[in-house]
mmCIF file of C-alpha atoms in Angstrom:
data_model
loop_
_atom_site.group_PDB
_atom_site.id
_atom_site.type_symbol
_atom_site.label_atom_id
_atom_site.label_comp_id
_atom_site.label_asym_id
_atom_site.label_seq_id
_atom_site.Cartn_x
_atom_site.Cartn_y
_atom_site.Cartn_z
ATOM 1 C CA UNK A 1 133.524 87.785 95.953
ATOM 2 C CA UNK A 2 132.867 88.614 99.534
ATOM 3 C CA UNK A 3 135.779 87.501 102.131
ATOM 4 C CA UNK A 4 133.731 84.934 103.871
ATOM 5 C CA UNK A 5 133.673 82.919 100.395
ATOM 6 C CA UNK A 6 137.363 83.925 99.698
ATOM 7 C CA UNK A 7 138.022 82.112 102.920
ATOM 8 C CA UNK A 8 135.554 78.713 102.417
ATOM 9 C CA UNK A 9 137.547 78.074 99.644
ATOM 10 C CA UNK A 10 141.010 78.678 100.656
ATOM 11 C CA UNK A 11 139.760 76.210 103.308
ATOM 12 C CA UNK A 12 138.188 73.575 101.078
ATOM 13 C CA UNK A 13 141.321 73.620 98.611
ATOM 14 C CA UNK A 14 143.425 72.548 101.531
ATOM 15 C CA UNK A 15 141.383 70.254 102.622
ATOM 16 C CA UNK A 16 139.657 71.259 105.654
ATOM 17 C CA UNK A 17 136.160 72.430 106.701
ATOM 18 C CA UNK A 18 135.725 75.479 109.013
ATOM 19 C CA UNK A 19 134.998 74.802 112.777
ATOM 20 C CA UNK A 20 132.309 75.973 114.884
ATOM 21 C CA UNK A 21 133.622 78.531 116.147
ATOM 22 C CA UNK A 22 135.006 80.120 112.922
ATOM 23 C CA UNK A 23 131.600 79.823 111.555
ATOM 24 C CA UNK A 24 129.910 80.621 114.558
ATOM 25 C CA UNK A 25 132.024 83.982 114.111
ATOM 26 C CA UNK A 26 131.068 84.467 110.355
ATOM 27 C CA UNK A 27 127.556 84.130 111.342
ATOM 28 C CA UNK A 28 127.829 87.007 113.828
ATOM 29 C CA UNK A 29 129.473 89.185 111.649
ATOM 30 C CA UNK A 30 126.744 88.479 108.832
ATOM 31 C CA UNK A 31 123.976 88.957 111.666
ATOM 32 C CA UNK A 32 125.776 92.308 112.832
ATOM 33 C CA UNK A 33 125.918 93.662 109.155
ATOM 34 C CA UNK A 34 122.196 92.925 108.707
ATOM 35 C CA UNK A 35 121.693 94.675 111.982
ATOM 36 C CA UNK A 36 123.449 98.077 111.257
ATOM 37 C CA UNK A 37 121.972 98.067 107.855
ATOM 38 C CA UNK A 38 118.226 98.544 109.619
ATOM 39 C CA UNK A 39 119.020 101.824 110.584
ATOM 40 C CA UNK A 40 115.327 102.614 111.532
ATOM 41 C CA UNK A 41 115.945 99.522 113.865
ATOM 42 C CA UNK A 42 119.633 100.540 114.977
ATOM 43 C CA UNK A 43 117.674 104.061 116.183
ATOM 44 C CA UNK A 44 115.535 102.536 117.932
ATOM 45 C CA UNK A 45 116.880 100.128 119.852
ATOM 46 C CA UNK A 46 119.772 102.090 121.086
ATOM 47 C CA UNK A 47 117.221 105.270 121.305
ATOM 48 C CA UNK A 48 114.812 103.171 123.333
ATOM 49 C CA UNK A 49 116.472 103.166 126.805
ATOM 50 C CA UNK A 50 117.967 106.354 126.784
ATOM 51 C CA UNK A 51 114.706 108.410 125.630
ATOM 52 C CA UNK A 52 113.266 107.045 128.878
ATOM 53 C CA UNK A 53 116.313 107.604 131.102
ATOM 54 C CA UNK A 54 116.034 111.371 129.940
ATOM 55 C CA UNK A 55 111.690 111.621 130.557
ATOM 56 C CA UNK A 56 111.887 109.659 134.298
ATOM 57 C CA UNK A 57 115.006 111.160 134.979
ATOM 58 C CA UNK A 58 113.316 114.355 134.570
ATOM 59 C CA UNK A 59 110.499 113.863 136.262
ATOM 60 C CA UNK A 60 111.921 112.175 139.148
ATOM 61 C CA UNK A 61 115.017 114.050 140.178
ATOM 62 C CA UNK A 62 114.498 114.777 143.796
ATOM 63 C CA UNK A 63 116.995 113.802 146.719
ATOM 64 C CA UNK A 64 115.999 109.953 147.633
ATOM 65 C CA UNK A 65 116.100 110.382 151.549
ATOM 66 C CA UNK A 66 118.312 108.739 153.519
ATOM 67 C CA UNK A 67 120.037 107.388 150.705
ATOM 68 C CA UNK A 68 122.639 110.322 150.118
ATOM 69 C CA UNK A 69 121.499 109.795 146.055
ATOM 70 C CA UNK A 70 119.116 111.666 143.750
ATOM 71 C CA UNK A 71 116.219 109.673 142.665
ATOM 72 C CA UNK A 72 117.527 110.268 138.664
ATOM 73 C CA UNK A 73 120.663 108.388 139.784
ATOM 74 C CA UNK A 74 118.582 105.361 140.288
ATOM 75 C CA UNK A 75 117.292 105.223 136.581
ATOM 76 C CA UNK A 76 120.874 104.717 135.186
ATOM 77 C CA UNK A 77 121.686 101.624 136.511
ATOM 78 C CA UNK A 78 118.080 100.430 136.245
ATOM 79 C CA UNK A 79 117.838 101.153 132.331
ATOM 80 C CA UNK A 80 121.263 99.812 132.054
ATOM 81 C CA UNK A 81 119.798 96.350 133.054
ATOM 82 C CA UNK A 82 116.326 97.043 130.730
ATOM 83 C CA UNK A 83 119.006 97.487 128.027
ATOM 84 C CA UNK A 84 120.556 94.478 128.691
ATOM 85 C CA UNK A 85 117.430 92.615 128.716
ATOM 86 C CA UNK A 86 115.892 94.540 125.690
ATOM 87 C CA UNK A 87 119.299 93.491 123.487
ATOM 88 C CA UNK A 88 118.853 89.918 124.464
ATOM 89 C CA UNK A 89 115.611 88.851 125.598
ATOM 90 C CA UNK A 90 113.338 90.835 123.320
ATOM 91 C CA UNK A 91 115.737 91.184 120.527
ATOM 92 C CA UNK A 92 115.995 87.320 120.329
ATOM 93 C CA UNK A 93 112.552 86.543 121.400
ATOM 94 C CA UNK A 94 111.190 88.217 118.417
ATOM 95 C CA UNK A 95 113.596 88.350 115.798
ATOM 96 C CA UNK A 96 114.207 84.319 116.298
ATOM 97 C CA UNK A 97 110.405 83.720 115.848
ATOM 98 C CA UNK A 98 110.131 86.387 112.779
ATOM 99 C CA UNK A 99 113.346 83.812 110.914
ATOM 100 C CA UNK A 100 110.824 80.696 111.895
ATOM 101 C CA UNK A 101 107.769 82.129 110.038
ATOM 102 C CA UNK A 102 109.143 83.075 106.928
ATOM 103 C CA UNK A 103 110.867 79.722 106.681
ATOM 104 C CA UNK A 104 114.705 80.812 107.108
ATOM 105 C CA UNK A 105 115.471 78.802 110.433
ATOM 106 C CA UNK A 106 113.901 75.780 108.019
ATOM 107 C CA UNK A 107 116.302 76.907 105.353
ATOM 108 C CA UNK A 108 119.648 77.100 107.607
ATOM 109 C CA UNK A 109 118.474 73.835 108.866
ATOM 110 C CA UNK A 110 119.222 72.257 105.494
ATOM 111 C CA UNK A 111 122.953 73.226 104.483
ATOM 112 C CA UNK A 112 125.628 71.602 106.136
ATOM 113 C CA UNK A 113 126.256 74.783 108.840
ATOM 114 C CA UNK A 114 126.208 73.400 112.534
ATOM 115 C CA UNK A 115 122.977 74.711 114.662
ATOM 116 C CA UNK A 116 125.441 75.418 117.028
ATOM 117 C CA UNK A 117 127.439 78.009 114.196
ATOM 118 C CA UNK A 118 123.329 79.593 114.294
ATOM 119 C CA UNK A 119 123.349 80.223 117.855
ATOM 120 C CA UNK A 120 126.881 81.401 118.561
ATOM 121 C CA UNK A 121 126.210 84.088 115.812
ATOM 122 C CA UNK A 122 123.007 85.241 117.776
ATOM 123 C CA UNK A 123 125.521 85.810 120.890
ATOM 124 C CA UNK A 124 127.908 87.523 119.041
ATOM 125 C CA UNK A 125 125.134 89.717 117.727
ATOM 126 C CA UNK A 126 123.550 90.456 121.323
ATOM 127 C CA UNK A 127 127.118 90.682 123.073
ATOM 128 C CA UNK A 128 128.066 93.728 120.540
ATOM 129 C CA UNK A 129 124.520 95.572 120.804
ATOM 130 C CA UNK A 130 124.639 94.832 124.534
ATOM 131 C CA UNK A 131 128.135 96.208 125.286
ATOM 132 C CA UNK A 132 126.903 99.306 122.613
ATOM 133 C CA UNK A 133 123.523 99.564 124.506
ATOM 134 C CA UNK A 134 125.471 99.820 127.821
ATOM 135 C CA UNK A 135 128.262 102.260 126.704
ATOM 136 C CA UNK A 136 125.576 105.123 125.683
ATOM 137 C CA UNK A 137 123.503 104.903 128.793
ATOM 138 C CA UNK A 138 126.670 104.787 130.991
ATOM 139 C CA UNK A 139 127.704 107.441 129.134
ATOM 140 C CA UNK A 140 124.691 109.379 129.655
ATOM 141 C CA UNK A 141 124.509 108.786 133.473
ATOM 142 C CA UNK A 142 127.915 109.898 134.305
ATOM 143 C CA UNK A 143 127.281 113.255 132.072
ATOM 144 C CA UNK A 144 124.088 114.465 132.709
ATOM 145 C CA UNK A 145 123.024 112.643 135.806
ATOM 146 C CA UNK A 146 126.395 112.658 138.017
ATOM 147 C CA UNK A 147 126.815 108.512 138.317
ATOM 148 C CA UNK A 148 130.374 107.944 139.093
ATOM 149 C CA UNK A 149 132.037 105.508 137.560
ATOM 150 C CA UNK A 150 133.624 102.762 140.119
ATOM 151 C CA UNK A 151 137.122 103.590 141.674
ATOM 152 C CA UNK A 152 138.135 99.785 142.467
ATOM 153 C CA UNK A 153 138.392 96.450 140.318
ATOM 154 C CA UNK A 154 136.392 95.152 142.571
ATOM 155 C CA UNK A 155 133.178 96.868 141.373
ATOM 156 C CA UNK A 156 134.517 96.702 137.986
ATOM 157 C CA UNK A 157 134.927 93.085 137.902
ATOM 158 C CA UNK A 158 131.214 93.300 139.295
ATOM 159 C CA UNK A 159 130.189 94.676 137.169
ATOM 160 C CA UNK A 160 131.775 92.630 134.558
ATOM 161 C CA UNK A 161 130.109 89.252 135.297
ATOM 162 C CA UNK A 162 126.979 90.465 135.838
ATOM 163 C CA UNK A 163 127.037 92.226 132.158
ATOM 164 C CA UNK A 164 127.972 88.435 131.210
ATOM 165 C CA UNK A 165 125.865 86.433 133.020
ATOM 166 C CA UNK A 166 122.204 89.030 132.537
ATOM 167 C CA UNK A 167 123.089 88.514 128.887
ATOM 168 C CA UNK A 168 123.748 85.166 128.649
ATOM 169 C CA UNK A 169 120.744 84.445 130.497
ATOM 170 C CA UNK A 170 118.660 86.558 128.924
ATOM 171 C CA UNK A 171 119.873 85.795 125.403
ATOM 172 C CA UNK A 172 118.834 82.269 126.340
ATOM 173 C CA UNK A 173 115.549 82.598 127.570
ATOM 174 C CA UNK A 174 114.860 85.028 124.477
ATOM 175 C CA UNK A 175 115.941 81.649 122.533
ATOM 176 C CA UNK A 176 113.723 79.663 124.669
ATOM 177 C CA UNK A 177 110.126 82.115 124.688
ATOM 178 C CA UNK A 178 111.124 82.790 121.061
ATOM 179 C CA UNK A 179 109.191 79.260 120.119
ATOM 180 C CA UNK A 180 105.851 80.406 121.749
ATOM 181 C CA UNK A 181 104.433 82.702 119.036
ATOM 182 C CA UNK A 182 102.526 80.704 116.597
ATOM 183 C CA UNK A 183 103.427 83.540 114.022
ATOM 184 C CA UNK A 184 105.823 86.351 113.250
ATOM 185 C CA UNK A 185 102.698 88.481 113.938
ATOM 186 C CA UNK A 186 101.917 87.410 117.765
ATOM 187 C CA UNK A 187 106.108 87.501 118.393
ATOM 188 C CA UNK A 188 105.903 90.806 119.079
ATOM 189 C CA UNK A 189 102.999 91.167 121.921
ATOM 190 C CA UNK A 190 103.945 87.367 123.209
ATOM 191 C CA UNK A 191 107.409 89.081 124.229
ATOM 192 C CA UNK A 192 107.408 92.601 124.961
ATOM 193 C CA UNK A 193 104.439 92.023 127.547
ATOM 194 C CA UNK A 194 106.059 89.624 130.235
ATOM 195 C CA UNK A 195 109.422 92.032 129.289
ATOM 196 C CA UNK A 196 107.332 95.317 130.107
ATOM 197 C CA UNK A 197 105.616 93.482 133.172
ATOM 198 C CA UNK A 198 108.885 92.757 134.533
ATOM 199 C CA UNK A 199 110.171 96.387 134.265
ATOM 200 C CA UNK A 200 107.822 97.529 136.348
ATOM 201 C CA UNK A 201 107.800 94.899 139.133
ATOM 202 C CA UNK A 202 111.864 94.844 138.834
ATOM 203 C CA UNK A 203 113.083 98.087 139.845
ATOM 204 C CA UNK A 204 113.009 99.678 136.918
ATOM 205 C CA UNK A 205 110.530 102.417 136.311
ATOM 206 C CA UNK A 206 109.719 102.490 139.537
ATOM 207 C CA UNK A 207 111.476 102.931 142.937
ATOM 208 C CA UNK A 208 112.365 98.968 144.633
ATOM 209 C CA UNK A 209 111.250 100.871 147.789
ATOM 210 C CA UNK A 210 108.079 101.797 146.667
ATOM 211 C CA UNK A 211 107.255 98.409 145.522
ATOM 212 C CA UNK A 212 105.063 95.875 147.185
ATOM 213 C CA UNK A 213 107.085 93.078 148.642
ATOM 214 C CA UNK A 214 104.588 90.131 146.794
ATOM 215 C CA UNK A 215 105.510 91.853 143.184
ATOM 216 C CA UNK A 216 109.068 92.138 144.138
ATOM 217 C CA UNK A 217 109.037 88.354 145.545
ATOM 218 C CA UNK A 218 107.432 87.578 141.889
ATOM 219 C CA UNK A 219 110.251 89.501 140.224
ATOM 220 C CA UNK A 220 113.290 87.990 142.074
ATOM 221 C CA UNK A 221 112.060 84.745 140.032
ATOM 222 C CA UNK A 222 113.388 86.287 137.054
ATOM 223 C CA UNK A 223 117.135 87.863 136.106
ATOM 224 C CA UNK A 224 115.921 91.469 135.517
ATOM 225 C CA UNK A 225 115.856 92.302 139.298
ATOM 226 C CA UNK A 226 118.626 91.590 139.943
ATOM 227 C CA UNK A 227 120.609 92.746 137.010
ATOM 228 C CA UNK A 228 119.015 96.132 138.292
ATOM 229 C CA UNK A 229 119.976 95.163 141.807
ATOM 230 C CA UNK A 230 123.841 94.276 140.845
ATOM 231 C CA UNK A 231 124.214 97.357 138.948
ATOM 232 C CA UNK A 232 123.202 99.920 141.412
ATOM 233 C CA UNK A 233 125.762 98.166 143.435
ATOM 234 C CA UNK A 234 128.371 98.716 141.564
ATOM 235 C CA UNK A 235 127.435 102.372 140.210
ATOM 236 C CA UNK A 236 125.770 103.756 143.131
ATOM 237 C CA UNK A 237 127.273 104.737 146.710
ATOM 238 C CA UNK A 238 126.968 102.058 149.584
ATOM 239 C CA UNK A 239 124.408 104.847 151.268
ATOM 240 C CA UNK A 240 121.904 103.637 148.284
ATOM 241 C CA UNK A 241 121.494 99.898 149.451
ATOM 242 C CA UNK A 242 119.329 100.779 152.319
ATOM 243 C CA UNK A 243 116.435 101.393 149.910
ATOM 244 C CA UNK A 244 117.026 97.498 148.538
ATOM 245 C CA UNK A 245 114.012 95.130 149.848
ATOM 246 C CA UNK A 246 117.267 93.051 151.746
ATOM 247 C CA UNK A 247 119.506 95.908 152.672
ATOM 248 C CA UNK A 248 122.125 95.376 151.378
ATOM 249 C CA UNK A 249 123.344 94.439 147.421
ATOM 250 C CA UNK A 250 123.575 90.883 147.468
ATOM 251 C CA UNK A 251 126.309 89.911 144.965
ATOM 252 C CA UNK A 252 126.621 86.445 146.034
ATOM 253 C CA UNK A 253 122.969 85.941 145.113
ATOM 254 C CA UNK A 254 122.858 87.926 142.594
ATOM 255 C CA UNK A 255 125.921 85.729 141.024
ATOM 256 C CA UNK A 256 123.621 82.156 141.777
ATOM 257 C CA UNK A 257 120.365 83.448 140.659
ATOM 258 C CA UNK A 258 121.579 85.122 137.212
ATOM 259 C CA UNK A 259 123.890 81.582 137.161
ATOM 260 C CA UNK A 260 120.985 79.238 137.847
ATOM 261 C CA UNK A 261 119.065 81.170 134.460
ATOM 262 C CA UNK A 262 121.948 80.629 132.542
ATOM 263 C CA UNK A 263 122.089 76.688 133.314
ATOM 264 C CA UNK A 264 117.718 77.020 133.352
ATOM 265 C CA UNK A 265 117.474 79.077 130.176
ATOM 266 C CA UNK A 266 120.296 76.471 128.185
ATOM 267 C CA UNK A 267 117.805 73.719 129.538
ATOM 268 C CA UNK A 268 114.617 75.556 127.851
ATOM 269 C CA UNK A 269 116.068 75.951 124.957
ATOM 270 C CA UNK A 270 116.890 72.631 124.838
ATOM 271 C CA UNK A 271 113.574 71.319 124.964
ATOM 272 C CA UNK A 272 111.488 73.851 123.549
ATOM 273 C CA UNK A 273 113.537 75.281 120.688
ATOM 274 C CA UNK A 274 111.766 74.295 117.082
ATOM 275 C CA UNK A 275 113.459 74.785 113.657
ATOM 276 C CA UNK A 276 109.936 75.597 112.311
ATOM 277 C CA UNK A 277 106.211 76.402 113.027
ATOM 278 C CA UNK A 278 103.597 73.511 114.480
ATOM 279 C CA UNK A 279 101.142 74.463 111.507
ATOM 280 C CA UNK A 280 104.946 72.871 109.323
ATOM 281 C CA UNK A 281 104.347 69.666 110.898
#
């Protein structure tokens, strides 16, 4: 008898029903298991970010002039923010839509378990692949590609909110888009594309400086940019902000914009989010 059912009982013998939040957190840990048990997914999506670091890293390791920073340096911080996004956004976006088709979301929907309990597992989930996500490619930068880690709380505490808020954000939109595919088939084109779009026009692959100011306009609509943004603030010398489109890093805006998609994405999700396909009726 696994501990979770150990527990239900020992609560239903004395007489009360687990919370929430207690089963919010047994859903988490059940979603986590069933992550780490895909280990051909596990590879992959921590694999991902870091195989990409290492090829433009490579390719693009030149001084950055004026910037007192070599142009490898800026691909840390950048797929930092991708990895965020790709352990909330996608992950969600697909893997949410995948559960709809074959009928599980349908099945949660009918045992007594909260939506909420559904939901707060998903977070768990994308807050421990996240934080794993953004311990190997920090780890990576400050190895191989000489990114030093911050010397104040100040940066640190940057650095901290902005983790929280890009992945709350993104977790939520990834809730939100995941009710466009009309099948676990389409889920995976209808999400990677505006995700792979936004990479480029973001800051990711390619230089902010280098970018034309109408695609970075377009991007600033959307959390990525300035995830990518925030964290070469925090991770990158103050010489580095001249190549921002601004100047300058921008916390404070950084702080409404990724807040305003947290209170925007909760909103979509709101009124988009379906327990199962149109086609169910």
């Amino acid at each position: 008898m696994t501990t979770t059912a150990v527990r239900s009982r020992t609560d239903a013998r004395d007489g009360r029903l687990p919370g929430v939040w207690g089963l919010g957190l047994r859903r988490g840990a059940l979603e986590i298991k069933q992550f780490f048990r895909q280990r051909d997914q596990v590879v992959f999506t921590f694999a991902f970010p870091v195989v990409f670091l290492f090829l433009f890293a490579s390719i693009f390791s030149d001084d950055v002039e004026g910037a007192g920073i070599k142009a490898s340096q800026l691909y840390v911080p950048a797929m930092m923010a991708a990895g965020i996004m790709s352990t909330s956004f996608q992950s969600l976006g697909i893997s949410i839509a995948v559960e709809r088709d074959e009928k599980v979301l349908r099945r949660l929907r009918g045992t007594p378990m909260p939506p909420a309990a559904y939901f707060l597992g998903k977070i768990w989930l994308v807050l421990v692949t996240g934080l794993l996500e953004t311990a190997i490619l920090l780890l990576v930068g400050t190895t191989l590609y000489d990114v030093d880690l911050p010397s104040d709380a100040g940066k640190w505490f940057a650095f901290a909110w902005i983790f929280v808020l890009g992945l709350t954000g993104c977790a939520l939109l990834g809730i939100a888009v995941s009710s466009v595919p009309k099948s676990s088939k389409s889920a995976s084109s209808v999400v990677v594309l505006p995700f792979l779009v936004l990479q480029f026009i973001s800051g990711v692959y390619i230089s902010i400086d280098t970018i034309p100011d109408w695609m970075l306009n377009i991007g600033a609509l959307f959390p990525l940019k300035w995830m990518c943004q925030g964290l070469r603030g925090v991770f990158l010398p103050d010489s580095a902000r001249v190549l921002e489109q601004a100047g300058g890093w921008e916390f404070g805006r950084t702080a409404l914009v990724l807040g305003a998609w947290c209170v925007g994405g909760l909103l979509l999700c709101l009124l988009t989010f379906r327990w199962k396909n149109r086609r169910d009726g």
